[in-house]
mmCIF file of C-alpha atoms in Angstrom:
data_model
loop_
_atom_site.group_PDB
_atom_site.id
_atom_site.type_symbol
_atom_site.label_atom_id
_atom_site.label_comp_id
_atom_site.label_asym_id
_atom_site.label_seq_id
_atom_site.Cartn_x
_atom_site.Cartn_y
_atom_site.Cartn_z
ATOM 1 C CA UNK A 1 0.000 0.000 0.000
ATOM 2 C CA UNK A 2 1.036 3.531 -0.849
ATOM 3 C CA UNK A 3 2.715 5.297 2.471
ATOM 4 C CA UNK A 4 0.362 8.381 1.632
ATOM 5 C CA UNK A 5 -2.303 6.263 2.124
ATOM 6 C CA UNK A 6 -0.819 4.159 4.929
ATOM 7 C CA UNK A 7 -0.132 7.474 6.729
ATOM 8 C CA UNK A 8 -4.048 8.497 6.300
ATOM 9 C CA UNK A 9 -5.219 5.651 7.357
ATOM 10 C CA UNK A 10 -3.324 6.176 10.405
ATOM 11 C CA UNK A 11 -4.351 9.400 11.188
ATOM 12 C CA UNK A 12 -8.292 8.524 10.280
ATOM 13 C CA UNK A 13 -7.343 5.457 12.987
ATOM 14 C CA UNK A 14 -5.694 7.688 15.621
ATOM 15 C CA UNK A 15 -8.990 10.449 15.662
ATOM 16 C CA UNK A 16 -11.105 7.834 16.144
ATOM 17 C CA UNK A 17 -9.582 6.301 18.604
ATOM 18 C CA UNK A 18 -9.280 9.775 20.465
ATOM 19 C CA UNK A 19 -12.589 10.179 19.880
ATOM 20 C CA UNK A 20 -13.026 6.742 21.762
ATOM 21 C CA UNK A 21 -11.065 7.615 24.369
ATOM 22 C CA UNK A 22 -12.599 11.043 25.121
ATOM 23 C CA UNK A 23 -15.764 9.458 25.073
ATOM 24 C CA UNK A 24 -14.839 7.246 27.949
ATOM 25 C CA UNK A 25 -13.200 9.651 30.123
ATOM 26 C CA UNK A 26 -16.530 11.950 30.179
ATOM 27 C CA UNK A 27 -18.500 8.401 30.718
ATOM 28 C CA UNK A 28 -16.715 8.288 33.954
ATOM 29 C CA UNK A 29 -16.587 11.649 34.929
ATOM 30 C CA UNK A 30 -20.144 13.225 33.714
ATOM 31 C CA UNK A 31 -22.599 10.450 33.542
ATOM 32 C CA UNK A 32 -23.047 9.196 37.132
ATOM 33 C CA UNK A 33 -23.143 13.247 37.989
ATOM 34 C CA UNK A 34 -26.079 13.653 35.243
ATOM 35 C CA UNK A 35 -27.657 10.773 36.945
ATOM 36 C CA UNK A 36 -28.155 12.008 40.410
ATOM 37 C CA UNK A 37 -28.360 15.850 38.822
ATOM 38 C CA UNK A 38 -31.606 14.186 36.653
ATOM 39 C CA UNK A 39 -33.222 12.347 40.061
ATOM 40 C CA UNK A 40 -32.787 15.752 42.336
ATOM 41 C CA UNK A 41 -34.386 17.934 39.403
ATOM 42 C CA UNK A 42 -36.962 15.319 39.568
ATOM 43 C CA UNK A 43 -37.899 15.276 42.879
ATOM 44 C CA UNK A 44 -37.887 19.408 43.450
ATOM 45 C CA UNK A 45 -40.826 19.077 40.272
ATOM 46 C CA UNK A 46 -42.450 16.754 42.588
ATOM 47 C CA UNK A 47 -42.573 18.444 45.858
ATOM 48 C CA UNK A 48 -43.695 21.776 44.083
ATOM 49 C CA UNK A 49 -46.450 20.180 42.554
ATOM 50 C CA UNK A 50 -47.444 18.739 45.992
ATOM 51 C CA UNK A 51 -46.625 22.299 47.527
ATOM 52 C CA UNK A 52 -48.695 24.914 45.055
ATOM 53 C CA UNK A 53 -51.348 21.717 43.884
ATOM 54 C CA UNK A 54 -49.689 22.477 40.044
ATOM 55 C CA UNK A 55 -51.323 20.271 37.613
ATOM 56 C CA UNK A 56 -48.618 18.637 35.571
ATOM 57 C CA UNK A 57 -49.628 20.656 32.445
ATOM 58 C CA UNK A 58 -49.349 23.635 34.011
ATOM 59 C CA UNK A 59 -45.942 22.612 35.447
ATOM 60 C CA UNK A 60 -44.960 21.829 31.251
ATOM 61 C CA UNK A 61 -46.239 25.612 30.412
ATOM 62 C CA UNK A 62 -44.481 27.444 33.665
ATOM 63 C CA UNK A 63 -41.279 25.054 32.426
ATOM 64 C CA UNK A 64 -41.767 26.346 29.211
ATOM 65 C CA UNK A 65 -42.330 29.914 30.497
ATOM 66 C CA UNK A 66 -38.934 29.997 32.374
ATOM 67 C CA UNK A 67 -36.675 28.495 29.996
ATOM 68 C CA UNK A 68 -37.992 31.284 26.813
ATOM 69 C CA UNK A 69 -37.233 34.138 29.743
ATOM 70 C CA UNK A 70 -33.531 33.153 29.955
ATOM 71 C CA UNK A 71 -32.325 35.399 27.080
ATOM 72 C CA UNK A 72 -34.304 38.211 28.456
ATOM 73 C CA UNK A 73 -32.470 38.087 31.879
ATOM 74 C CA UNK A 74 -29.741 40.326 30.597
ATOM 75 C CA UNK A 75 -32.298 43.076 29.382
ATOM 76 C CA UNK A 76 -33.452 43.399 25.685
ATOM 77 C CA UNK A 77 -30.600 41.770 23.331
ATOM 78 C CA UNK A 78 -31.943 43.158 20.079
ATOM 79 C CA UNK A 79 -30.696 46.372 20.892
ATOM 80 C CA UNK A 80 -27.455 47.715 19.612
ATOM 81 C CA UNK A 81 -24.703 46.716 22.228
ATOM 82 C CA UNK A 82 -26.720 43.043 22.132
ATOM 83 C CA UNK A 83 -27.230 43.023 18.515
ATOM 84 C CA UNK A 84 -23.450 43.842 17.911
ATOM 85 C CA UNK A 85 -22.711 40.905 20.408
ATOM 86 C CA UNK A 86 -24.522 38.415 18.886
ATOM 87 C CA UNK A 87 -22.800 39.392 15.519
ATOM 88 C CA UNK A 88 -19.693 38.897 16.693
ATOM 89 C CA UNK A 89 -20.478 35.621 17.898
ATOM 90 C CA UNK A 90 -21.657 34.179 14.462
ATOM 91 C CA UNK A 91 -18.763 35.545 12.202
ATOM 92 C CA UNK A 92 -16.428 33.845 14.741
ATOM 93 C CA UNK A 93 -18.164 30.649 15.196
ATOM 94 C CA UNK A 94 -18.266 30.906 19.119
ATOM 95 C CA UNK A 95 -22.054 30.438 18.428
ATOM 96 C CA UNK A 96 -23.225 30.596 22.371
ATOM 97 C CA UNK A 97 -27.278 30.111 21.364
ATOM 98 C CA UNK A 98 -27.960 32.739 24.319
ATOM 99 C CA UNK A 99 -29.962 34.808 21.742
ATOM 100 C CA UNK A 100 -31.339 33.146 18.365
ATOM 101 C CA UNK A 101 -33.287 35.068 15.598
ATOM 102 C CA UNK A 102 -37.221 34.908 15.653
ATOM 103 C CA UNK A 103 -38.607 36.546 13.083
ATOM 104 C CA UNK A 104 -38.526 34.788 9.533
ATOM 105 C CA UNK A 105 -36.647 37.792 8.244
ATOM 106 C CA UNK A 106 -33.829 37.820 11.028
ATOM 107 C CA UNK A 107 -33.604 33.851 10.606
ATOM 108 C CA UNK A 108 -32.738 34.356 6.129
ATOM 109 C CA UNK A 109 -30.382 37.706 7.457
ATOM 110 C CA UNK A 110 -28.196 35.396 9.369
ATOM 111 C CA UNK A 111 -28.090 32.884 7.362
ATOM 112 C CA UNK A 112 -26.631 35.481 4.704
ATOM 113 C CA UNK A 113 -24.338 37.171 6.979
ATOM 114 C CA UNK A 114 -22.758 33.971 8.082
ATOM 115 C CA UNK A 115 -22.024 32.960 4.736
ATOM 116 C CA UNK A 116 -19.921 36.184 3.442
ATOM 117 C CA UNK A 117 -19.066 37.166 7.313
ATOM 118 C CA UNK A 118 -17.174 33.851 8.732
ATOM 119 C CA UNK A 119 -14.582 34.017 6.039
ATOM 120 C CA UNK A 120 -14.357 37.803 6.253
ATOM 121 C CA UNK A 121 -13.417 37.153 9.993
ATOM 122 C CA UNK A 122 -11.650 34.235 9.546
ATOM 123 C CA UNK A 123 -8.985 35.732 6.993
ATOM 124 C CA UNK A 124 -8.671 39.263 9.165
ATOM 125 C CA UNK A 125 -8.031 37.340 12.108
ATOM 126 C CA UNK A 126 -5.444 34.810 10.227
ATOM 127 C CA UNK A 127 -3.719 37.775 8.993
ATOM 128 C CA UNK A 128 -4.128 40.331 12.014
ATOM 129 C CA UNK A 129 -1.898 36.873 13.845
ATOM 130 C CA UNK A 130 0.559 36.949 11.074
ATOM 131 C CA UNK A 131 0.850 40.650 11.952
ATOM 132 C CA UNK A 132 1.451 40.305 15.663
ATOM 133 C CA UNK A 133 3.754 37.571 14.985
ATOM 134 C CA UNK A 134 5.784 39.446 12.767
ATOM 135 C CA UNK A 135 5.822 41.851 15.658
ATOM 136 C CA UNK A 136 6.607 39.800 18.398
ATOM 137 C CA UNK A 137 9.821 38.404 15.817
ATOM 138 C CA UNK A 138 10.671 42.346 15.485
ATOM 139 C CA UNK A 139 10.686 43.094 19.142
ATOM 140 C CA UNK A 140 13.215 39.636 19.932
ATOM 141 C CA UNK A 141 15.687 40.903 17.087
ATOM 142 C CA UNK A 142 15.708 44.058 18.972
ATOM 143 C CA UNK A 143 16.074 42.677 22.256
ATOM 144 C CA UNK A 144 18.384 40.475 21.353
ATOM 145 C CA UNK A 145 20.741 43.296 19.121
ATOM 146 C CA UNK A 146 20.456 45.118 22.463
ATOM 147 C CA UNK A 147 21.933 42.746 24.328
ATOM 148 C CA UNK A 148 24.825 42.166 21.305
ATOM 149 C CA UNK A 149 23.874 38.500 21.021
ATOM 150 C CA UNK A 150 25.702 36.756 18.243
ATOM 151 C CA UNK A 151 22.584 35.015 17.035
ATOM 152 C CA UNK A 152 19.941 37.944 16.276
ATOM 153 C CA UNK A 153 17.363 35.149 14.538
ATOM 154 C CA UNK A 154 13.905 34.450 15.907
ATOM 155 C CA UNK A 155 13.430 30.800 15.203
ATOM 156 C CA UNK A 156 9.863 29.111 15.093
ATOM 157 C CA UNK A 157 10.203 27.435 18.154
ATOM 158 C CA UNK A 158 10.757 30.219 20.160
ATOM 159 C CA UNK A 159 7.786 32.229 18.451
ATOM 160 C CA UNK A 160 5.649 29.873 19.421
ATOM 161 C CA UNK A 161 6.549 29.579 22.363
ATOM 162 C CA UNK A 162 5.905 33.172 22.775
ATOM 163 C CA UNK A 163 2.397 32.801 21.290
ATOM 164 C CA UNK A 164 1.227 30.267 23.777
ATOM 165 C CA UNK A 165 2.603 31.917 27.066
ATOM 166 C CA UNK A 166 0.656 35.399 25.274
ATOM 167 C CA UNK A 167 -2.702 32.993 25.072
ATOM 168 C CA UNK A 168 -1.832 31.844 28.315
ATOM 169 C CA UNK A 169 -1.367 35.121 29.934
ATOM 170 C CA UNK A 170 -4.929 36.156 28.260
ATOM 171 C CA UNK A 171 -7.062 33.096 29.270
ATOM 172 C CA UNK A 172 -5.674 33.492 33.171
ATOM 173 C CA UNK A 173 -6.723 37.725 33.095
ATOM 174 C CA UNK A 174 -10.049 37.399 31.191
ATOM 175 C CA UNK A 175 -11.044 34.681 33.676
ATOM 176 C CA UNK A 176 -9.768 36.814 36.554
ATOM 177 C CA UNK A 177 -11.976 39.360 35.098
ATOM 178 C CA UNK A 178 -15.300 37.393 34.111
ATOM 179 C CA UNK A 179 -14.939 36.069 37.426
ATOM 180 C CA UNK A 180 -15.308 39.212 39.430
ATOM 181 C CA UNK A 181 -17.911 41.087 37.615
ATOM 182 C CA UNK A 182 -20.000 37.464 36.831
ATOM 183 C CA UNK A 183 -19.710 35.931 39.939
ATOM 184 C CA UNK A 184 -18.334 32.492 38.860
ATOM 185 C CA UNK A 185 -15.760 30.229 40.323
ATOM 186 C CA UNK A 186 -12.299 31.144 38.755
ATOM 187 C CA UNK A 187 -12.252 27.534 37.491
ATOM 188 C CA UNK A 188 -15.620 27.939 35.771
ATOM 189 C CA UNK A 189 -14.384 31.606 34.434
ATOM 190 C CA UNK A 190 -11.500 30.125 32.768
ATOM 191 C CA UNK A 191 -13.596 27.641 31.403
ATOM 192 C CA UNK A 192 -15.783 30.132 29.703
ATOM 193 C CA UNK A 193 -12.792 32.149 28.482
ATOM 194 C CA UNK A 194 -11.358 28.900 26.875
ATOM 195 C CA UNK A 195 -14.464 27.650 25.227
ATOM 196 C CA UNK A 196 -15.006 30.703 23.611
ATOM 197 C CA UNK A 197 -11.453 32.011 22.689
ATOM 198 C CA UNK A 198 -11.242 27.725 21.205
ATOM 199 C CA UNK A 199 -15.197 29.244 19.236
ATOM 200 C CA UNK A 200 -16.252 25.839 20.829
ATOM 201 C CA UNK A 201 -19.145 28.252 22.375
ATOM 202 C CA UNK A 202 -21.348 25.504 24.591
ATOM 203 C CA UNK A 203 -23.189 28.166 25.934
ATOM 204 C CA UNK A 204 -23.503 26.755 29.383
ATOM 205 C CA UNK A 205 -21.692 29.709 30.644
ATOM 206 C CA UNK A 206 -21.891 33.405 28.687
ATOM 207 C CA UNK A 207 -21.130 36.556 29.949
ATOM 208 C CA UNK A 208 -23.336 39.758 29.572
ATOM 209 C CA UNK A 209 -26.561 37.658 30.677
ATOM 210 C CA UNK A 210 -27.603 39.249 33.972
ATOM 211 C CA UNK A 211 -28.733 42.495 36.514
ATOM 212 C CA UNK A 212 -29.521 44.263 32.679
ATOM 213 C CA UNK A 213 -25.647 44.455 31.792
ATOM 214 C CA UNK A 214 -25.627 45.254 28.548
ATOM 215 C CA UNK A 215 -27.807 48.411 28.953
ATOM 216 C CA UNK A 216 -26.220 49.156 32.779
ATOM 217 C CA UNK A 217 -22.976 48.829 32.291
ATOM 218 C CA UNK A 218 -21.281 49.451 28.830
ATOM 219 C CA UNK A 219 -17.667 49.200 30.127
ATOM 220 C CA UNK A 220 -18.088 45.680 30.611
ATOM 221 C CA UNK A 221 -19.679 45.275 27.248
ATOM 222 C CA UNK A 222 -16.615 46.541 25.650
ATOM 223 C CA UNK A 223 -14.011 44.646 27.722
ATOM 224 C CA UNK A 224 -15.949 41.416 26.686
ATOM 225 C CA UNK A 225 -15.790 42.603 22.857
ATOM 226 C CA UNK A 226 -12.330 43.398 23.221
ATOM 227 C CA UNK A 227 -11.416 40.111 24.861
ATOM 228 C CA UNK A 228 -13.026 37.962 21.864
ATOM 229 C CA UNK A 229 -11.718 39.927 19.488
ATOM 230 C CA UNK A 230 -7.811 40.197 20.878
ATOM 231 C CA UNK A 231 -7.680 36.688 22.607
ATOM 232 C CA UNK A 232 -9.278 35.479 19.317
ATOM 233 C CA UNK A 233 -6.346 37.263 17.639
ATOM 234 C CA UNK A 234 -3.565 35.893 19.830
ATOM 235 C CA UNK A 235 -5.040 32.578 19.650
ATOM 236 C CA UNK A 236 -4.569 32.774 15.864
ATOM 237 C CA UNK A 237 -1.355 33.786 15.630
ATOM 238 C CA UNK A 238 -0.229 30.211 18.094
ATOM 239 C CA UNK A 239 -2.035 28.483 15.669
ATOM 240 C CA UNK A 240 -0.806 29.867 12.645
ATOM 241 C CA UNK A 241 2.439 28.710 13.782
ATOM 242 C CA UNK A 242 1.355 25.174 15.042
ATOM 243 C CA UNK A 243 -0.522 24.895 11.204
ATOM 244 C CA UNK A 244 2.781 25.619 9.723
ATOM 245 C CA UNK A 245 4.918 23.182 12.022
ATOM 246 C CA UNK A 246 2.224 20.237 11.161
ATOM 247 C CA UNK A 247 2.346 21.243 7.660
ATOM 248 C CA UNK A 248 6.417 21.082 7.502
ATOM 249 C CA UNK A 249 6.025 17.809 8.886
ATOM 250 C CA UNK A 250 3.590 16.549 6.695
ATOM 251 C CA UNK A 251 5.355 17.737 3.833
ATOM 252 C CA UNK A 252 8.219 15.911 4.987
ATOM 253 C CA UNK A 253 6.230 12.704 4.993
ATOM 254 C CA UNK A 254 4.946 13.334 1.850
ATOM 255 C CA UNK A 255 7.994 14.128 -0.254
ATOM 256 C CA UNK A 256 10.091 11.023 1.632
ATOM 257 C CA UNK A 257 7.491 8.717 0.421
ATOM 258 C CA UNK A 258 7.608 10.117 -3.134
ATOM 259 C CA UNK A 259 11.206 9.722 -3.587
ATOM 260 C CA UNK A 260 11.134 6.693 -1.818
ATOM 261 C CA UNK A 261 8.517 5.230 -4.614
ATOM 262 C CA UNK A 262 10.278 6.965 -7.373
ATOM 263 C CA UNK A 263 13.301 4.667 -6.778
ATOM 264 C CA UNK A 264 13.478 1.280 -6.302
ATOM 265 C CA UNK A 265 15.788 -0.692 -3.379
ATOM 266 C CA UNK A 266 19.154 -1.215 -5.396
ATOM 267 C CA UNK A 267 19.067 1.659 -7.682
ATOM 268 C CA UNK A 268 21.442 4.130 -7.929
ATOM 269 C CA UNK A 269 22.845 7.039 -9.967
ATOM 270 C CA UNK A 270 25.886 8.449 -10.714
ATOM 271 C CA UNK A 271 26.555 11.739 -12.093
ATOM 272 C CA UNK A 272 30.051 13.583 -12.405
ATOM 273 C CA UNK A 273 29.823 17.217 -11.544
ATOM 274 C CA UNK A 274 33.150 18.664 -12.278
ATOM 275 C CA UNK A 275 35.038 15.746 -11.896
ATOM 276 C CA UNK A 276 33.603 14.913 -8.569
ATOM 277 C CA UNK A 277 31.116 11.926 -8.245
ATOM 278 C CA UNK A 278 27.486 12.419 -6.715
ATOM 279 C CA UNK A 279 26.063 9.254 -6.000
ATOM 280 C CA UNK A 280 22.166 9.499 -5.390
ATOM 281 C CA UNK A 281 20.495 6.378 -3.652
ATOM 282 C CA UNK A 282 16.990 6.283 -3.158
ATOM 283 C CA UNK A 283 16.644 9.901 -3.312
ATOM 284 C CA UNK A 284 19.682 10.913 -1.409
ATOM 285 C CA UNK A 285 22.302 13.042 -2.467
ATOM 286 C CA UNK A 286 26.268 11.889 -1.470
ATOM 287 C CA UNK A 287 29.466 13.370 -2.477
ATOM 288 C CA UNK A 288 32.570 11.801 -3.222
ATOM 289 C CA UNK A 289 33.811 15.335 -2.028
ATOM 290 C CA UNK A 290 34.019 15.583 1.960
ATOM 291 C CA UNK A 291 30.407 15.765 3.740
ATOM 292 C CA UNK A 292 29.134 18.378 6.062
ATOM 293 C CA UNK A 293 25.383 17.498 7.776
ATOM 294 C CA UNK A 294 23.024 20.282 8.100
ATOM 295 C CA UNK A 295 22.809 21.188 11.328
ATOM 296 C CA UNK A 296 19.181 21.606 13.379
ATOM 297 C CA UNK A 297 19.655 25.103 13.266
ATOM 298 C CA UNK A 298 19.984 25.474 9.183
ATOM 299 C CA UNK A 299 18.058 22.524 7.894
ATOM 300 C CA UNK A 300 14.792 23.517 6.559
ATOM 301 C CA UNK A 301 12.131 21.591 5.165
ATOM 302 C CA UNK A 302 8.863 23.951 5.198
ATOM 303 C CA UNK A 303 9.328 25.385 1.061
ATOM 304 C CA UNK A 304 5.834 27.819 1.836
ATOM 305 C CA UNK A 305 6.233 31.290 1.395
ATOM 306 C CA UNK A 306 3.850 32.312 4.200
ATOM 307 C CA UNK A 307 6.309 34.327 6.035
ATOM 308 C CA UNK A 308 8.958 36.795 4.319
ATOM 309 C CA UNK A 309 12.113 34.714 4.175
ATOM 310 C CA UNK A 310 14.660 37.977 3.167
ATOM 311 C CA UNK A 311 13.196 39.834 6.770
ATOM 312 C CA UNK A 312 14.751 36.724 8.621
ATOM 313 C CA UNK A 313 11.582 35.810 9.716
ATOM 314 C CA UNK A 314 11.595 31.765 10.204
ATOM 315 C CA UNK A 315 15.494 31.785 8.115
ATOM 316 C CA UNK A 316 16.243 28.658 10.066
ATOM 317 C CA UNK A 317 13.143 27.059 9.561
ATOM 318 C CA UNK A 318 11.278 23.934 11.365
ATOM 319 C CA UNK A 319 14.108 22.188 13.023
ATOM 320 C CA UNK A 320 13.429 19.066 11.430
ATOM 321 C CA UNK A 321 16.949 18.301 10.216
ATOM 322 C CA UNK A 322 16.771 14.621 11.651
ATOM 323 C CA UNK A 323 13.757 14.265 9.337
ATOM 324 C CA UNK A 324 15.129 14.842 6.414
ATOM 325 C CA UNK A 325 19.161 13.983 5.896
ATOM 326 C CA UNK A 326 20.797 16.654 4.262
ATOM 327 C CA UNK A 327 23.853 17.602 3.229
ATOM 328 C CA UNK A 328 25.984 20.504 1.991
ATOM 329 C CA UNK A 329 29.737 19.931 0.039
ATOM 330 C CA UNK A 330 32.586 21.641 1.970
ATOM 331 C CA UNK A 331 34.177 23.339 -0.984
ATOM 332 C CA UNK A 332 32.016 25.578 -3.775
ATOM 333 C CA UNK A 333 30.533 23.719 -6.329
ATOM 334 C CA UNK A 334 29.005 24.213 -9.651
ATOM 335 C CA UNK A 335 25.853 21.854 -11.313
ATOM 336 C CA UNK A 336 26.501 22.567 -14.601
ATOM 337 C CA UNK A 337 23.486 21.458 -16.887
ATOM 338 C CA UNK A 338 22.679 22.288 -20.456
ATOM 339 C CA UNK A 339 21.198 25.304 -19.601
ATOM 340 C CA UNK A 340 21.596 26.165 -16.056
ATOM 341 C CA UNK A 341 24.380 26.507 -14.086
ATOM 342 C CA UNK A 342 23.877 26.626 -9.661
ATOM 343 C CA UNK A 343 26.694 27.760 -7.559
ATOM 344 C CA UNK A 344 26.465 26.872 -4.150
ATOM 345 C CA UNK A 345 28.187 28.822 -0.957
ATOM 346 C CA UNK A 346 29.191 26.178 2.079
ATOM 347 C CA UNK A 347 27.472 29.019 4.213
ATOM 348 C CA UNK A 348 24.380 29.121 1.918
ATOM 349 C CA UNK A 349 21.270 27.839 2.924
ATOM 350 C CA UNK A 350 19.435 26.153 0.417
ATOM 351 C CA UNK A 351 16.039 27.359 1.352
ATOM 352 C CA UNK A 352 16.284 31.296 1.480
ATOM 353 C CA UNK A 353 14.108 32.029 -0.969
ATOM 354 C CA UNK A 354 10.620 31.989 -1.703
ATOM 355 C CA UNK A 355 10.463 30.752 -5.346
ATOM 356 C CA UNK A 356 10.757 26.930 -6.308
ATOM 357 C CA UNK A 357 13.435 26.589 -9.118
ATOM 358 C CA UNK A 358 14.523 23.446 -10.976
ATOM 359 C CA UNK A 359 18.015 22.765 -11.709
ATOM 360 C CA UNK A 360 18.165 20.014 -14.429
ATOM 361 C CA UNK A 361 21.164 17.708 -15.729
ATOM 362 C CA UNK A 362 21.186 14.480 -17.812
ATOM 363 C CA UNK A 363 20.369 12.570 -14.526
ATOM 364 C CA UNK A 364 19.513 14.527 -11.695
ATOM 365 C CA UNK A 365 16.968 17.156 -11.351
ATOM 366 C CA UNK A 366 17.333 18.638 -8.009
ATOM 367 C CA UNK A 367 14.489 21.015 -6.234
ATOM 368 C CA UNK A 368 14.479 24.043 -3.968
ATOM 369 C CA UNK A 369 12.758 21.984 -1.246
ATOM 370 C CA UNK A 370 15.649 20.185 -0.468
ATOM 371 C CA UNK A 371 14.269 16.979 -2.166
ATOM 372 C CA UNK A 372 15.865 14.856 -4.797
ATOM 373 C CA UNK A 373 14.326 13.110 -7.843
ATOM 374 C CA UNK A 374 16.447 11.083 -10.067
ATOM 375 C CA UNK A 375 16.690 8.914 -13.366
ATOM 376 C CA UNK A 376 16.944 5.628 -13.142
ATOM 377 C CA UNK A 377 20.063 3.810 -13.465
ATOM 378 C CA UNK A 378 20.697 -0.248 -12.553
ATOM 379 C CA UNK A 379 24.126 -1.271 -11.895
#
């Protein structure tokens, strides 16, 4: 079987059997607490139909009655610091269902407005994270030339790092926050600031929904804007940076099993390059001239042009050397084909630059990417 589709079989495998596993972890934890939460519940609708002699169907309407006045506890939401609230909350997926359209009209309007609006907000916010990442990689190379550090580079790593300690930072002062001016357990504010910053948006916990806050107290309204819309922006950036990780990775697996089905066990090429030999075996380029391995710091796998490679921005790249073997000649070399010619620095990384360019001979057409295809040749 083809490793492509070995490898997404795997992953198909490996969500599932997440899924299975998550699935038994709440078992244990939720179900026996729903249980007893479900018998309690039961037995208060009991004793207050015993108490106020309420007929079971007027139990159902008063039921009914109470759960359609939850919205309303925070004061009209149609108005414009509610209406802008719910907005935001369907053009960034958080999707709380605190406040749902009514009216056949308001129903067809959102439908519209989610349609052009989510990728509206899901591009600004994509590139608003590239933005502050770029940023945060500014500030470093500043910090760092301040303190005369050799090495000025920001690598990936440490960006992300960065990123996550920022969404860190944000989760533990919004719940700090929440929990003061909603009255909720810190645990249970942190909670809400995760499931909505994560636009998982349960809805079991939303903020603004009480005492008339969105007419009585527009400061808080705008802090809780403000918190969606920056933590939603810091979150991206993190995961801008894990997409781009995952997707070096997976391009590595990708490209290794190409060249690994291009050419077969036992196959090997040999191609004179100014009377040096380069031997290529399954996909692998050796030369007869003295080796020196990329080093974790240089290798680069990720050939995207996301991020501005001449600003230094991500120059090393993924550290992913041990990935993919690579390897450099000591001394300047020239590939000299029949109509290009590639001079190669020993200090020259092969991957500064955004564009993909082929460099053809009679047997060996090497890529940009730092991967190898060549002709056939059985000896």
């Amino acid at each position: 079987m083809d490793k492509q589709n070995v490898r997404t079989l795997s992953l198909i495998v490996c969500c599932f059997t997440y899924l299975l596993v998550g699935a038994a972890v709440f078992d244990a934890f939720e179900s026996e607490a729903a249980v007893e939460t479900a018998k309690l519940l039961m037995e208060k609708e009991r004793q207050l139909q015993e108490k106020y002699n309420i007929t079971a169907e007027d139990l159902k309407e008063i039921r009914q009655i109470v759960i359609k006045m939850v919205p309303y506890r925070a004061g009209t939401q149609w108005k414009f610091a509610g209406a802008f609230y719910f907005a935001l909350t369907v053009v960034a997926v958080i999707g709380y269902g605190h406040s749902t359209p009514k009216t056949i009209g308001g129903k067809i309007f959102c439908m519209f407005y989610a349609v052009s609006g989510i990728p509206l907000c899901m591009v600004m916010f994509q590139s608003v994270g590239e933005r502050l990442n770029i940023f945060i990689t500014f500030v470093l190379r500043d910090i760092k030339k301040g303190l005369k550090l050799k090495n000025i580079e920001v690598s990936q790593s440490t960006l992300l790092l960065i990123t996550l300690n920022m969404s860190s930072v944000v989760l533990a002062a919004g719940a700090a926050i929440f929990s003061y001016y909603e009255g909720w357990e810190y645990i249970d504010a942190f909670y809400y600031c995760f499931i909505t910053l994560t636009t998982i948006g349960f809805g079991d916990y939303v903020a603004l929904q009480k005492d008339n806050m969105l007419s009585r107290n527009p400061d808080y309204v705008a802090f809780t804007i403000i918190f969606i819309v920056f933590g939603l922006t810091v979150l991206s950036a993190a995961m801008n940076l894990l997409v781009l990780r995952f997707l070096a990775i997976n391009v590595v697996a990708e490209q290794c099993g190409d060249t690994d089905a291009a050419v077969a066990p036992g196959t090997v090429t040999v191609v004179h390059v100014d009377d040096d030999e380069v031997i290529t075996t399954n996909g692998l380029v050796v030369s007869a001239a003295e080796e020196v391995p990329e080093t974790a710091d240089r290798a680069s796998v990720c050939s995207c042009s996301c991020y501005n490679l001449r600003s230094g921005i991500f120059r090393n790249g993924p550290r992913l050397a041990e990935d993919l073997p690579m390897f450099r000649r000591a001394s300047p070399g020239i590939f000299s084909g029949s109509q290009t010619e590639y001079r190669r620095d020993k200090q020259q990384n092969l991957l500064e630059t955004e564009d993909r360019v082929n460099f053809t001979s009679d047997n060996i057409l090497l890529s940009w990417g730092g991967y190898v295809r060549t002709k056939r040749a059985s000896i």
